[in-house]
């Protein structure tokens, strides 16, 4: 562990303001709320229980100073005396945790629920919610888009609603809003531990909790009451001083940090922000920062409890949660201990931060706004903006919308309208109704905006874009992710990420080189106009309004076990899951005992391969509940390192009637038809991006048993383990280039590992037999499998193991 004190990793007492101090933010609005007070019994963390558990952990590991992230994490450890028998070492110790809540969006909830159903339980072990936000396509505007999407996806929504009714899950209907904004408004609470089946679940960290994105199989752990396993993360401290001013926003903080850390810099770590600069931010601003921690690979992000969090809880009808958090804060639970040690400290002076634009094609390519025009020119791109989009789960709060509305008012007074399509997405029905009541929607529409449905839309590829098809063009968005083809299906669309205010201002210029801090626009009357820095409001002065409550669920519903879960026998959208077979034991056909069977290498994947590459979204979202159909998109945008082609794989054992090359899923299906298990060789940070468990389910469905990488993204590596695919890391990254398609790879030492005779992370080696008849050779690899994860592998999947455990308990 690298240790520094505020420059060396220790938290000085002067850098931790009391959570009861007054903030200096310029626009903290009234704490009054027009919303009715919620029943907070199921959403208030059990602070006395958590504090008691934390005290037990301190006794076991020694009463050393803890970071905030450690306090929250360790207070949720299941049976700490047993789990921590050998202490805790960050980056090494596996923790058995008991999350308090699960949230699922409609695309990922399908597979999560199909897996949960096969576990054989009658109700969820923890409160859970389903949010219909991913399947709504943006095309014409909110009303028409919502109506069309409900018709198009009716059978999926019927399935989700019936499953929710059967198992007692809160069901948020289409139109209610984006999962992460709704969680922040309704469920998030300081000190809570929550899992969500989406990589941007950490958004809820804006309320001082740990919210972690996982695959559906991980969610099933929590839903079944099975302790959820996580390797104790490293803790990166981000020490904030100063105060944002001018055009700088919380979005610019995380865009700047992404540039410093890169897409891999936070892997295996929690980002914990502290220092006086934290207490100058709104709750929703902190949520924006936490949201995009996913873009640097962080497990999650969190902040100490602040007055802004208290005000937000009260404004959203959760005053009892705020009162309970106030009491917990006085005990020291919701802030780090003095002299807490971080693995790394990053110092950021907010007063020196300027707006930043990140991209294209990766969220960590950061350019200060003042240098962006030169950056565009140096790369030879057209100085032309084709569309501007604001909203998404990252930036769709009341504060974001009022800041943008300030610019809209300035522009309207100058006689300006946007020069490019300007699309705005409210984060929730509550936000939509509130900004409509406060005339913000009208102000945006007056300058040319199209307001979309309360859903993810263009951010995740649900954008029916009719222009610029196949053309190189540039869009500016306030989204969080900008991989190729992600937004409109066009690989040539360059998506640059920025704050909502910078995106909006540039929409009036239509040029990428426009700098709203310094540049002017000529008005229709010939005058020169320059924006003044926008000002927004954290919370609405008249309180929030709920809007259309028909979209909302019944709070804490009781299960209705007589409900039949709706899946049509002939459905092309939904398919009941069959358990994956084990690689070992009777019926496996494996002649090598507890070693994996001989594996044929399907391909060597070159360079960046995100979960978007492995399992594309966009039009494929409709098959999220149908594993056979969605597997047709396996790796269709991945690059084969042997030849450099996209979506081309070699079949060196093809029959005379088959071609030597075909698409990647087609060759994978050939291997499956021959009962030939296979392996992939992949590059750095394999599986970065969305928490898309289909990226693990699909290769397993076609027969993949092992993936060997230069490095893995955290969520994807866990998803592979859950589905019974063995992920291995090259010890020498140069060995990546020594193994090619058609080679046969065999594990050596896996049997000893499974039997507990060798628990080293270097227990496994690989024997490679080249397809060209060359001499076989061995490759050293390392694994990250825990004792429980090895049980998953042996059973064929985590779900197989859980099902067996539940059955054994029922038989007692």
Tab-separated table of N, CA, C and O in Angstrom, residues 217-322:
chain	number	residue	atom	x	y	z
A	217	UNK	N	-25.977	-11.773	-12.259
A	217	UNK	CA	-25.670	-12.890	-11.369
A	217	UNK	C	-25.233	-12.399	-10.000
A	217	UNK	O	-25.533	-13.023	-8.976
A	218	UNK	N	-24.495	-11.287	-9.953
A	218	UNK	CA	-24.137	-10.685	-8.662
A	218	UNK	C	-25.384	-10.182	-7.951
A	218	UNK	O	-25.518	-10.313	-6.729
A	219	UNK	N	-26.288	-9.578	-8.708
A	219	UNK	CA	-27.536	-9.106	-8.108
A	219	UNK	C	-28.311	-10.269	-7.500
A	219	UNK	O	-28.942	-10.124	-6.444
A	220	UNK	N	-28.251	-11.418	-8.152
A	220	UNK	CA	-28.941	-12.595	-7.632
A	220	UNK	C	-28.388	-12.998	-6.270
A	220	UNK	O	-29.128	-13.478	-5.404
A	221	UNK	N	-27.089	-12.800	-6.051
A	221	UNK	CA	-26.528	-13.051	-4.716
A	221	UNK	C	-27.328	-12.292	-3.666
A	221	UNK	O	-27.771	-12.861	-2.669
A	222	UNK	N	-27.455	-10.973	-3.891
A	222	UNK	CA	-28.160	-10.151	-2.904
A	222	UNK	C	-29.636	-10.519	-2.836
A	222	UNK	O	-30.221	-10.589	-1.747
A	223	UNK	N	-30.257	-10.766	-3.976
A	223	UNK	CA	-31.692	-11.086	-3.999
A	223	UNK	C	-32.003	-12.398	-3.290
A	223	UNK	O	-33.103	-12.589	-2.771
A	224	UNK	N	-31.037	-13.319	-3.273
A	224	UNK	CA	-31.240	-14.605	-2.611
A	224	UNK	C	-30.708	-14.623	-1.184
A	224	UNK	O	-30.810	-15.649	-0.504
A	225	UNK	N	-30.105	-13.516	-0.746
A	225	UNK	CA	-29.546	-13.471	0.600
A	225	UNK	C	-28.192	-14.125	0.712
A	225	UNK	O	-27.672	-14.321	1.823
A	226	UNK	N	-27.591	-14.467	-0.413
A	226	UNK	CA	-26.245	-15.043	-0.417
A	226	UNK	C	-25.227	-13.925	-0.228
A	226	UNK	O	-25.319	-12.898	-0.903
A	227	UNK	N	-24.264	-14.079	0.678
A	227	UNK	CA	-23.253	-13.025	0.822
A	227	UNK	C	-22.590	-12.729	-0.520
A	227	UNK	O	-22.226	-13.643	-1.265
A	228	UNK	N	-22.473	-11.444	-0.808
A	228	UNK	CA	-21.882	-11.005	-2.073
A	228	UNK	C	-20.395	-10.782	-1.861
A	228	UNK	O	-19.973	-10.156	-0.884
A	229	UNK	N	-19.587	-11.267	-2.784
A	229	UNK	CA	-18.136	-11.243	-2.611
A	229	UNK	C	-17.497	-10.120	-3.416
A	229	UNK	O	-17.812	-9.917	-4.584
A	230	UNK	N	-16.593	-9.397	-2.780
A	230	UNK	CA	-15.849	-8.318	-3.424
A	230	UNK	C	-14.440	-8.299	-2.864
A	230	UNK	O	-14.243	-8.355	-1.645
A	231	UNK	N	-13.470	-8.232	-3.745
A	231	UNK	CA	-12.095	-8.072	-3.278
A	231	UNK	C	-11.951	-6.678	-2.675
A	231	UNK	O	-12.353	-5.690	-3.291
A	232	UNK	N	-11.421	-6.622	-1.442
A	232	UNK	CA	-11.302	-5.335	-0.742
A	232	UNK	C	-10.603	-4.322	-1.645
A	232	UNK	O	-9.444	-4.513	-2.009
A	233	UNK	N	-11.299	-3.254	-2.045
A	233	UNK	CA	-10.703	-2.311	-2.997
A	233	UNK	C	-9.590	-1.480	-2.360
A	233	UNK	O	-9.549	-1.271	-1.140
A	234	UNK	N	-8.702	-1.022	-3.206
A	234	UNK	CA	-7.797	0.054	-2.803
A	234	UNK	C	-8.645	1.309	-2.642
A	234	UNK	O	-9.730	1.424	-3.208
A	235	UNK	N	-8.150	2.275	-1.875
A	235	UNK	CA	-8.882	3.528	-1.683
A	235	UNK	C	-8.018	4.672	-2.203
A	235	UNK	O	-6.921	4.929	-1.681
A	236	UNK	N	-8.501	5.313	-3.248
A	236	UNK	CA	-7.821	6.493	-3.789
A	236	UNK	C	-8.511	7.722	-3.219
A	236	UNK	O	-9.716	7.918	-3.415
A	237	UNK	N	-7.771	8.528	-2.498
A	237	UNK	CA	-8.326	9.749	-1.944
A	237	UNK	C	-8.186	10.907	-2.920
A	237	UNK	O	-7.119	11.108	-3.497
A	238	UNK	N	-9.263	11.632	-3.124
A	238	UNK	CA	-9.228	12.827	-3.976
A	238	UNK	C	-9.498	14.017	-3.071
A	238	UNK	O	-10.625	14.204	-2.598
A	239	UNK	N	-8.469	14.797	-2.813
A	239	UNK	CA	-8.552	15.900	-1.856
A	239	UNK	C	-8.922	17.179	-2.606
A	239	UNK	O	-8.174	17.662	-3.462
A	240	UNK	N	-10.096	17.707	-2.296
A	240	UNK	CA	-10.609	18.878	-3.010
A	240	UNK	C	-10.469	20.121	-2.148
A	240	UNK	O	-10.895	20.150	-0.989
A	241	UNK	N	-9.863	21.146	-2.720
A	241	UNK	CA	-9.795	22.458	-2.086
A	241	UNK	C	-10.373	23.483	-3.046
A	241	UNK	O	-10.621	23.191	-4.219
A	242	UNK	N	-10.576	24.693	-2.567
A	242	UNK	CA	-11.064	25.763	-3.421
A	242	UNK	C	-12.542	25.624	-3.737
A	242	UNK	O	-13.272	24.837	-3.122
A	243	UNK	N	-12.966	26.381	-4.722
A	243	UNK	CA	-14.381	26.425	-5.069
A	243	UNK	C	-14.538	26.632	-6.566
A	243	UNK	O	-13.829	27.437	-7.181
A	244	UNK	N	-15.443	25.895	-7.174
A	244	UNK	CA	-15.713	26.057	-8.601
A	244	UNK	C	-16.225	27.462	-8.874
A	244	UNK	O	-17.000	28.015	-8.092
A	245	UNK	N	-15.802	28.034	-9.987
A	245	UNK	CA	-16.285	29.363	-10.331
A	245	UNK	C	-16.410	29.503	-11.839
A	245	UNK	O	-15.914	28.686	-12.603
A	246	UNK	N	-17.098	30.559	-12.240
A	246	UNK	CA	-17.269	30.814	-13.666
A	246	UNK	C	-18.027	29.690	-14.345
A	246	UNK	O	-19.115	29.310	-13.913
A	247	UNK	N	-17.447	29.134	-15.411
A	247	UNK	CA	-18.090	28.090	-16.200
A	247	UNK	C	-17.809	26.693	-15.662
A	247	UNK	O	-18.380	25.719	-16.155
A	248	UNK	N	-16.932	26.562	-14.704
A	248	UNK	CA	-16.557	25.236	-14.211
A	248	UNK	C	-17.689	24.611	-13.398
A	248	UNK	O	-18.364	25.280	-12.618
A	249	UNK	N	-17.891	23.315	-13.580
A	249	UNK	CA	-18.974	22.569	-12.928
A	249	UNK	C	-18.418	21.260	-12.357
A	249	UNK	O	-17.290	20.860	-12.683
A	250	UNK	N	-19.220	20.542	-11.555
A	250	UNK	CA	-18.764	19.222	-11.100
A	250	UNK	C	-18.430	18.277	-12.251
A	250	UNK	O	-17.551	17.428	-12.126
A	251	UNK	N	-19.115	18.417	-13.380
A	251	UNK	CA	-18.799	17.588	-14.550
A	251	UNK	C	-17.352	17.797	-14.978
A	251	UNK	O	-16.647	16.845	-15.351
A	252	UNK	N	-16.889	19.032	-14.900
A	252	UNK	CA	-15.514	19.320	-15.303
A	252	UNK	C	-14.510	18.711	-14.340
A	252	UNK	O	-13.398	18.349	-14.743
A	253	UNK	N	-14.899	18.585	-13.083
A	253	UNK	CA	-14.036	17.919	-12.113
A	253	UNK	C	-13.779	16.473	-12.524
A	253	UNK	O	-12.624	16.021	-12.566
A	254	UNK	N	-14.822	15.741	-12.854
A	254	UNK	CA	-14.635	14.330	-13.183
A	254	UNK	C	-14.040	14.157	-14.579
A	254	UNK	O	-13.276	13.206	-14.831
A	255	UNK	N	-14.335	15.055	-15.514
A	255	UNK	CA	-13.686	14.991	-16.826
A	255	UNK	C	-12.178	15.219	-16.684
A	255	UNK	O	-11.366	14.541	-17.323
A	256	UNK	N	-11.810	16.170	-15.836
A	256	UNK	CA	-10.398	16.442	-15.563
A	256	UNK	C	-9.742	15.229	-14.904
A	256	UNK	O	-8.642	14.811	-15.282
A	257	UNK	N	-10.425	14.637	-13.926
A	257	UNK	CA	-9.862	13.493	-13.214
A	257	UNK	C	-9.729	12.284	-14.137
A	257	UNK	O	-8.757	11.515	-14.042
A	258	UNK	N	-10.690	12.104	-15.047
A	258	UNK	CA	-10.600	11.002	-16.007
A	258	UNK	C	-9.348	11.144	-16.868
A	258	UNK	O	-8.692	10.146	-17.206
A	259	UNK	N	-9.011	12.372	-17.206
A	259	UNK	CA	-7.792	12.600	-17.968
A	259	UNK	C	-6.543	12.240	-17.193
A	259	UNK	O	-5.548	11.783	-17.762
A	260	UNK	N	-6.585	12.419	-15.874
A	260	UNK	CA	-5.423	12.097	-15.042
A	260	UNK	C	-5.303	10.598	-14.789
A	260	UNK	O	-4.211	10.027	-14.809
A	261	UNK	N	-6.435	9.945	-14.561
A	261	UNK	CA	-6.397	8.533	-14.163
A	261	UNK	C	-6.423	7.569	-15.347
A	261	UNK	O	-5.943	6.449	-15.230
A	262	UNK	N	-7.006	7.948	-16.467
A	262	UNK	CA	-7.272	7.122	-17.641
A	262	UNK	C	-8.355	6.098	-17.326
A	262	UNK	O	-8.773	5.947	-16.177
A	263	UNK	N	-8.783	5.363	-18.343
A	263	UNK	CA	-9.893	4.420	-18.177
A	263	UNK	C	-9.527	3.230	-17.303
A	263	UNK	O	-10.397	2.451	-16.912
A	264	UNK	N	-8.247	3.063	-16.967
A	264	UNK	CA	-7.835	1.944	-16.125
A	264	UNK	C	-7.361	2.384	-14.750
A	264	UNK	O	-7.140	1.553	-13.874
A	265	UNK	N	-7.202	3.683	-14.541
A	265	UNK	CA	-6.539	4.158	-13.329
A	265	UNK	C	-7.273	3.886	-12.039
A	265	UNK	O	-6.670	3.852	-10.962
A	266	UNK	N	-8.592	3.695	-12.113
A	266	UNK	CA	-9.351	3.444	-10.896
A	266	UNK	C	-9.705	1.993	-10.687
A	266	UNK	O	-10.403	1.655	-9.720
A	267	UNK	N	-9.215	1.103	-11.560
A	267	UNK	CA	-9.596	-0.305	-11.483
A	267	UNK	C	-9.211	-0.896	-10.129
A	267	UNK	O	-8.093	-0.729	-9.660
A	268	UNK	N	-10.164	-1.584	-9.517
A	268	UNK	CA	-9.914	-2.207	-8.218
A	268	UNK	C	-9.892	-1.230	-7.070
A	268	UNK	O	-9.465	-1.580	-5.963
A	269	UNK	N	-10.374	-0.007	-7.292
A	269	UNK	CA	-10.289	1.039	-6.274
A	269	UNK	C	-11.630	1.735	-6.086
A	269	UNK	O	-12.462	1.776	-6.994
A	270	UNK	N	-11.807	2.288	-4.897
A	270	UNK	CA	-12.895	3.215	-4.621
A	270	UNK	C	-12.310	4.618	-4.613
A	270	UNK	O	-11.242	4.853	-4.029
A	271	UNK	N	-12.984	5.550	-5.278
A	271	UNK	CA	-12.592	6.956	-5.218
A	271	UNK	C	-13.321	7.601	-4.047
A	271	UNK	O	-14.555	7.621	-4.024
A	272	UNK	N	-12.578	8.090	-3.087
A	272	UNK	CA	-13.174	8.748	-1.925
A	272	UNK	C	-12.732	10.206	-1.907
A	272	UNK	O	-11.543	10.512	-1.772
A	273	UNK	N	-13.690	11.097	-2.083
A	273	UNK	CA	-13.416	12.523	-2.130
A	273	UNK	C	-13.501	13.100	-0.724
A	273	UNK	O	-14.375	12.727	0.066
A	274	UNK	N	-12.598	14.002	-0.402
A	274	UNK	CA	-12.626	14.646	0.910
A	274	UNK	C	-11.992	16.025	0.787
A	274	UNK	O	-11.483	16.409	-0.259
A	275	UNK	N	-12.045	16.772	1.875
A	275	UNK	CA	-11.491	18.116	1.867
A	275	UNK	C	-12.572	19.171	1.767
A	275	UNK	O	-13.735	18.888	1.458
A	276	UNK	N	-12.221	20.425	2.022
A	276	UNK	CA	-13.219	21.501	2.077
A	276	UNK	C	-13.973	21.708	0.779
A	276	UNK	O	-15.115	22.163	0.783
A	277	UNK	N	-13.360	21.349	-0.366
A	277	UNK	CA	-14.029	21.538	-1.650
A	277	UNK	C	-15.261	20.681	-1.812
A	277	UNK	O	-16.159	21.020	-2.599
A	278	UNK	N	-15.347	19.566	-1.087
A	278	UNK	CA	-16.529	18.700	-1.175
A	278	UNK	C	-17.770	19.430	-0.686
A	278	UNK	O	-18.864	19.287	-1.242
A	279	UNK	N	-17.605	20.241	0.353
A	279	UNK	CA	-18.748	20.815	1.041
A	279	UNK	C	-19.316	22.041	0.322
A	279	UNK	O	-20.299	22.618	0.767
A	280	UNK	N	-18.709	22.395	-0.817
A	280	UNK	CA	-19.231	23.487	-1.636
A	280	UNK	C	-20.099	22.989	-2.785
A	280	UNK	O	-20.545	23.777	-3.607
A	281	UNK	N	-20.328	21.668	-2.841
A	281	UNK	CA	-21.034	21.092	-3.981
A	281	UNK	C	-22.457	20.692	-3.609
A	281	UNK	O	-22.744	20.329	-2.473
A	282	UNK	N	-23.327	20.707	-4.606
A	282	UNK	CA	-24.685	20.197	-4.411
A	282	UNK	C	-24.656	18.676	-4.394
A	282	UNK	O	-23.716	18.038	-4.877
A	283	UNK	N	-25.704	18.080	-3.884
A	283	UNK	CA	-25.813	16.623	-3.875
A	283	UNK	C	-25.825	16.070	-5.301
A	283	UNK	O	-25.133	15.097	-5.605
A	284	UNK	N	-26.596	16.693	-6.186
A	284	UNK	CA	-26.664	16.184	-7.556
A	284	UNK	C	-25.358	16.426	-8.308
A	284	UNK	O	-25.015	15.662	-9.208
A	285	UNK	N	-24.618	17.474	-7.937
A	285	UNK	CA	-23.300	17.676	-8.521
A	285	UNK	C	-22.345	16.564	-8.121
A	285	UNK	O	-21.568	16.060	-8.942
A	286	UNK	N	-22.405	16.163	-6.860
A	286	UNK	CA	-21.575	15.046	-6.405
A	286	UNK	C	-21.989	13.755	-7.121
A	286	UNK	O	-21.140	12.908	-7.428
A	287	UNK	N	-23.273	13.597	-7.381
A	287	UNK	CA	-23.737	12.409	-8.095
A	287	UNK	C	-23.143	12.346	-9.499
A	287	UNK	O	-22.782	11.267	-9.990
A	288	UNK	N	-23.038	13.486	-10.166
A	288	UNK	CA	-22.410	13.527	-11.491
A	288	UNK	C	-20.974	13.033	-11.421
A	288	UNK	O	-20.521	12.248	-12.259
A	289	UNK	N	-20.256	13.482	-10.406
A	289	UNK	CA	-18.865	13.069	-10.233
A	289	UNK	C	-18.795	11.561	-9.974
A	289	UNK	O	-17.966	10.848	-10.566
A	290	UNK	N	-19.656	11.070	-9.091
A	290	UNK	CA	-19.655	9.642	-8.767
A	290	UNK	C	-20.038	8.806	-9.984
A	290	UNK	O	-19.471	7.731	-10.222
A	291	UNK	N	-20.998	9.292	-10.749
A	291	UNK	CA	-21.469	8.581	-11.939
A	291	UNK	C	-20.318	8.243	-12.870
A	291	UNK	O	-20.151	7.105	-13.305
A	292	UNK	N	-19.494	9.233	-13.184
A	292	UNK	CA	-18.443	9.034	-14.173
A	292	UNK	C	-17.180	8.413	-13.600
A	292	UNK	O	-16.214	8.187	-14.330
A	293	UNK	N	-17.181	8.084	-12.302
A	293	UNK	CA	-16.087	7.281	-11.784
A	293	UNK	C	-16.009	5.946	-12.506
A	293	UNK	O	-14.938	5.329	-12.595
A	294	UNK	N	-17.146	5.510	-13.048
A	294	UNK	CA	-17.160	4.263	-13.830
A	294	UNK	C	-16.248	4.362	-15.042
A	294	UNK	O	-15.717	3.349	-15.514
A	295	UNK	N	-16.036	5.566	-15.566
A	295	UNK	CA	-15.223	5.729	-16.782
A	295	UNK	C	-13.731	5.580	-16.515
A	295	UNK	O	-12.939	5.500	-17.450
A	296	UNK	N	-13.314	5.570	-15.250
A	296	UNK	CA	-11.908	5.308	-14.929
A	296	UNK	C	-11.764	3.923	-14.304
A	296	UNK	O	-10.718	3.588	-13.762
A	297	UNK	N	-12.830	3.127	-14.370
A	297	UNK	CA	-12.771	1.759	-13.880
A	297	UNK	C	-12.966	1.597	-12.391
A	297	UNK	O	-12.798	0.493	-11.863
A	298	UNK	N	-13.319	2.681	-11.673
A	298	UNK	CA	-13.439	2.605	-10.221
A	298	UNK	C	-14.606	1.709	-9.810
A	298	UNK	O	-15.654	1.684	-10.462
A	299	UNK	N	-14.434	1.008	-8.709
A	299	UNK	CA	-15.503	0.176	-8.161
A	299	UNK	C	-16.711	1.030	-7.824
A	299	UNK	O	-17.849	0.678	-8.125
A	300	UNK	N	-16.480	2.172	-7.201
A	300	UNK	CA	-17.510	3.167	-6.935
A	300	UNK	C	-16.826	4.414	-6.397
A	300	UNK	O	-15.601	4.462	-6.279
A	301	UNK	N	-17.631	5.432	-6.076
A	301	UNK	CA	-17.115	6.685	-5.514
A	301	UNK	C	-18.014	7.098	-4.367
A	301	UNK	O	-19.205	6.786	-4.352
A	302	UNK	N	-17.442	7.838	-3.416
A	302	UNK	CA	-18.258	8.299	-2.298
A	302	UNK	C	-17.710	9.585	-1.720
A	302	UNK	O	-16.584	9.994	-2.027
A	303	UNK	N	-18.541	10.215	-0.855
A	303	UNK	CA	-18.243	11.513	-0.258
A	303	UNK	C	-18.740	11.521	1.187
A	303	UNK	O	-19.723	10.851	1.514
A	304	UNK	N	-18.113	12.292	2.055
A	304	UNK	CA	-18.649	12.443	3.414
A	304	UNK	C	-20.001	13.149	3.382
A	304	UNK	O	-20.318	13.878	2.440
A	305	UNK	N	-20.787	12.908	4.393
A	305	UNK	CA	-22.125	13.502	4.521
A	305	UNK	C	-22.019	15.023	4.597
A	305	UNK	O	-21.222	15.569	5.352
A	306	UNK	N	-22.818	15.711	3.781
A	306	UNK	CA	-22.737	17.167	3.692
A	306	UNK	C	-24.117	17.793	3.909
A	306	UNK	O	-25.149	17.125	3.777
A	307	UNK	N	-24.154	19.108	4.211
A	307	UNK	CA	-25.442	19.791	4.294
A	307	UNK	C	-26.237	19.711	3.002
A	307	UNK	O	-27.473	19.684	3.023
A	308	UNK	N	-25.543	19.686	1.864
A	308	UNK	CA	-26.248	19.550	0.587
A	308	UNK	C	-26.993	18.229	0.491
A	308	UNK	O	-28.083	18.160	-0.081
A	309	UNK	N	-26.417	17.175	1.038
A	309	UNK	CA	-27.112	15.881	1.056
A	309	UNK	C	-28.347	15.951	1.944
A	309	UNK	O	-29.412	15.436	1.586
A	310	UNK	N	-28.195	16.567	3.107
A	310	UNK	CA	-29.333	16.704	4.013
A	310	UNK	C	-30.469	17.461	3.335
A	310	UNK	O	-31.634	17.056	3.377
A	311	UNK	N	-30.124	18.572	2.689
A	311	UNK	CA	-31.138	19.386	2.019
A	311	UNK	C	-31.829	18.592	0.916
A	311	UNK	O	-33.053	18.692	0.729
A	312	UNK	N	-31.070	17.790	0.193
A	312	UNK	CA	-31.653	17.005	-0.898
A	312	UNK	C	-32.588	15.929	-0.355
A	312	UNK	O	-33.677	15.697	-0.904
A	313	UNK	N	-32.188	15.264	0.713
A	313	UNK	CA	-33.062	14.264	1.328
A	313	UNK	C	-34.377	14.891	1.776
A	313	UNK	O	-35.462	14.341	1.549
A	314	UNK	N	-34.294	16.052	2.396
A	314	UNK	CA	-35.503	16.721	2.866
A	314	UNK	C	-36.377	17.169	1.700
A	314	UNK	O	-37.609	17.035	1.736
A	315	UNK	N	-35.747	17.670	0.648
A	315	UNK	CA	-36.515	18.162	-0.507
A	315	UNK	C	-37.189	17.038	-1.277
A	315	UNK	O	-38.174	17.269	-1.977
A	316	UNK	N	-36.674	15.823	-1.142
A	316	UNK	CA	-37.248	14.689	-1.869
A	316	UNK	C	-38.095	13.797	-0.956
A	316	UNK	O	-38.289	12.612	-1.233
A	317	UNK	N	-38.602	14.371	0.135
A	317	UNK	CA	-39.559	13.664	0.977
A	317	UNK	C	-38.957	12.630	1.898
A	317	UNK	O	-39.652	11.698	2.320
A	318	UNK	N	-37.679	12.777	2.246
A	318	UNK	CA	-37.018	11.777	3.085
A	318	UNK	C	-36.390	12.405	4.332
A	318	UNK	O	-35.267	12.076	4.705
A	319	UNK	N	-37.120	13.294	4.972
A	319	UNK	CA	-36.609	13.932	6.181
A	319	UNK	C	-36.223	12.916	7.261
A	319	UNK	O	-35.216	13.113	7.959
A	320	UNK	N	-36.973	11.813	7.455
A	320	UNK	CA	-36.544	10.830	8.463
A	320	UNK	C	-35.169	10.222	8.170
A	320	UNK	O	-34.413	9.919	9.099
A	321	UNK	N	-34.845	10.035	6.896
A	321	UNK	CA	-33.518	9.523	6.548
A	321	UNK	C	-32.464	10.559	6.928
A	321	UNK	O	-31.400	10.223	7.493
A	322	UNK	N	-32.743	11.832	6.636
A	322	UNK	CA	-31.804	12.894	6.988
A	322	UNK	C	-31.584	12.953	8.497
A	322	UNK	O	-30.446	13.117	8.963
